[in-house]
CSV table of C-alpha atoms in Angstrom, one decimal:
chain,number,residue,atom,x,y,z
A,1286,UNK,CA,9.5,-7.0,7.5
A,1287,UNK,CA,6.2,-5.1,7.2
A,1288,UNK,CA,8.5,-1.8,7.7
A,1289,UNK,CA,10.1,-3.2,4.8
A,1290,UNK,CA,7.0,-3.7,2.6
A,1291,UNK,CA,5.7,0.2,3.8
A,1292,UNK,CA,8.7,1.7,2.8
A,1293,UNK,CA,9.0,0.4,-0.7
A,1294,UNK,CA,4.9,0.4,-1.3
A,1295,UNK,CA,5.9,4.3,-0.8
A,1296,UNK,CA,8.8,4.6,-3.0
A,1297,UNK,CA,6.9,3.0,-5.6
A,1298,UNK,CA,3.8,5.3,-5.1
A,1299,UNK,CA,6.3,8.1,-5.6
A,1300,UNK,CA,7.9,6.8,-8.3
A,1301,UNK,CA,4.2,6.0,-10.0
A,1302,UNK,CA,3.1,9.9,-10.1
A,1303,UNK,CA,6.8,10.7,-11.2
A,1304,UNK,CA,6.5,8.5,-13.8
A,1305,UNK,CA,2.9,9.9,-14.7
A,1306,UNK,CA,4.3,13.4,-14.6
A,1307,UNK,CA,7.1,12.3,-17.0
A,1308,UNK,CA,4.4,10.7,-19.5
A,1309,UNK,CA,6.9,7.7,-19.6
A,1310,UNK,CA,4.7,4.4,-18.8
A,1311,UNK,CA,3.9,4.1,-15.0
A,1312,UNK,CA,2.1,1.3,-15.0
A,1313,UNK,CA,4.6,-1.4,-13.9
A,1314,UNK,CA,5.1,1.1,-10.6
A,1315,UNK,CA,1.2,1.5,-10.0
A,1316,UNK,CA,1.3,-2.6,-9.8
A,1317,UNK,CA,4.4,-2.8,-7.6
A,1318,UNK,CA,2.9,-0.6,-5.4
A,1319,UNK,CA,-0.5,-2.2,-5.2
A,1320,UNK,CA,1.1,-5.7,-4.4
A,1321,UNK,CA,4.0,-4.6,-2.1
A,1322,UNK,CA,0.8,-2.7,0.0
A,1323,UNK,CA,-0.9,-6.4,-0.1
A,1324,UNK,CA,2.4,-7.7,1.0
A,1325,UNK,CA,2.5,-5.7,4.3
A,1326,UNK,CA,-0.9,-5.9,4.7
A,1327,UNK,CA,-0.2,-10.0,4.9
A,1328,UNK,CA,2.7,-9.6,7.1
A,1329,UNK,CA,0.9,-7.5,9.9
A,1330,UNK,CA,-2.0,-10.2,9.7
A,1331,UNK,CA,0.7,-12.7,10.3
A,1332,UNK,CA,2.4,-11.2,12.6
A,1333,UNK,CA,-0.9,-10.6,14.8
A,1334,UNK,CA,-2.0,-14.5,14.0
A,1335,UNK,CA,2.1,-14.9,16.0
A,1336,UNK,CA,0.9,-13.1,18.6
A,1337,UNK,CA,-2.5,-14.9,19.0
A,1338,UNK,CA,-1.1,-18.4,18.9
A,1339,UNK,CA,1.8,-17.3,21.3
A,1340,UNK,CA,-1.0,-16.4,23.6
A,1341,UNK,CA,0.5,-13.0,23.7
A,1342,UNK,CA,-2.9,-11.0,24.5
A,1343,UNK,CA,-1.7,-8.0,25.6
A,1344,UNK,CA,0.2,-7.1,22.6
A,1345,UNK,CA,-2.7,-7.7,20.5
A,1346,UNK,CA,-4.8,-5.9,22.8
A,1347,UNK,CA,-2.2,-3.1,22.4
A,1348,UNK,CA,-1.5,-3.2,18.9
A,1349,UNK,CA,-4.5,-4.5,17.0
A,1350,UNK,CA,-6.7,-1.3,17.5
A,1351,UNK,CA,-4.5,1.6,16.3
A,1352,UNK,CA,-3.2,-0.9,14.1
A,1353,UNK,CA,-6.2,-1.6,12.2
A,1354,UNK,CA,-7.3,2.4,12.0
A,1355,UNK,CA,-3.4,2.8,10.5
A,1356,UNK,CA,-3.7,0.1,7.8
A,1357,UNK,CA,-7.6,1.6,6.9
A,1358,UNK,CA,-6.1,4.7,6.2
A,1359,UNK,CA,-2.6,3.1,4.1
A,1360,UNK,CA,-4.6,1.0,2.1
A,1361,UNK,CA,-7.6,3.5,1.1
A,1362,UNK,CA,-4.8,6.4,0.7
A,1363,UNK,CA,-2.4,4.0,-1.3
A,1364,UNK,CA,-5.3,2.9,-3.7
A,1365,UNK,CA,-6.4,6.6,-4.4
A,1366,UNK,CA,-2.9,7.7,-5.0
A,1367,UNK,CA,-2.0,5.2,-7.3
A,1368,UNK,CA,-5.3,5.5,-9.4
A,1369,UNK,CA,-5.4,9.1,-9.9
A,1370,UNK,CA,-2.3,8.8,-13.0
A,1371,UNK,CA,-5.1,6.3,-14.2
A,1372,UNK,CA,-8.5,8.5,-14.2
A,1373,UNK,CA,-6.0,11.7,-15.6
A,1374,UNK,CA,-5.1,9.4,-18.4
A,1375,UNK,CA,-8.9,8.3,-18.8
A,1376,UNK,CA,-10.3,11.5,-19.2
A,1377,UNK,CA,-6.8,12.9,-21.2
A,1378,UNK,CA,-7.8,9.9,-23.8
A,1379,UNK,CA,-11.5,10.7,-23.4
């Protein structure tokens, strides 16, 4: 499901700096995109909370470090792309 989540937190990222490009309201796509990206970040913290009471060590063992350096870097890089339309509108206004 997380796959899921990733895949549309992306196409709504993308569809956030068309939309900003366009100067049509982009708003609505900056929010989807910022939820669906708490959505998978819920869904790999329940899928690793599976694993844990499954007593499945060795996956979390496997997964949990790259994992957490991968969700770092979607999460910081998600949040800066979908507030840039925001500060370009700022200072536009300003």
């Amino acid at each position: 499901m997380w796959i899921i989540f990733g895949i549309l937190t992306l196409i709504m990222t993308l569809l956030n700096l068309y939309m900003y490009n366009a100067g049509k309201n982009y708003h609505i796509f900056m929010v989807l995109s910022l939820f669906l990206m708490a959505l998978t970040l819920c869904d790999q913290y329940q899928m690793i909370a599976s694993w844990s009471l499954a007593g499945d060590w060795s996956a979390i063992a496997d997964v949990a470090p790259t994992l957490s350096m991968i969700l770092w870097i979607f999460v910081i890089g998600s949040f800066v792309v979908n507030v840039i339309p925001l500060l370009l509108s700022y200072r536009k206004n300003r």
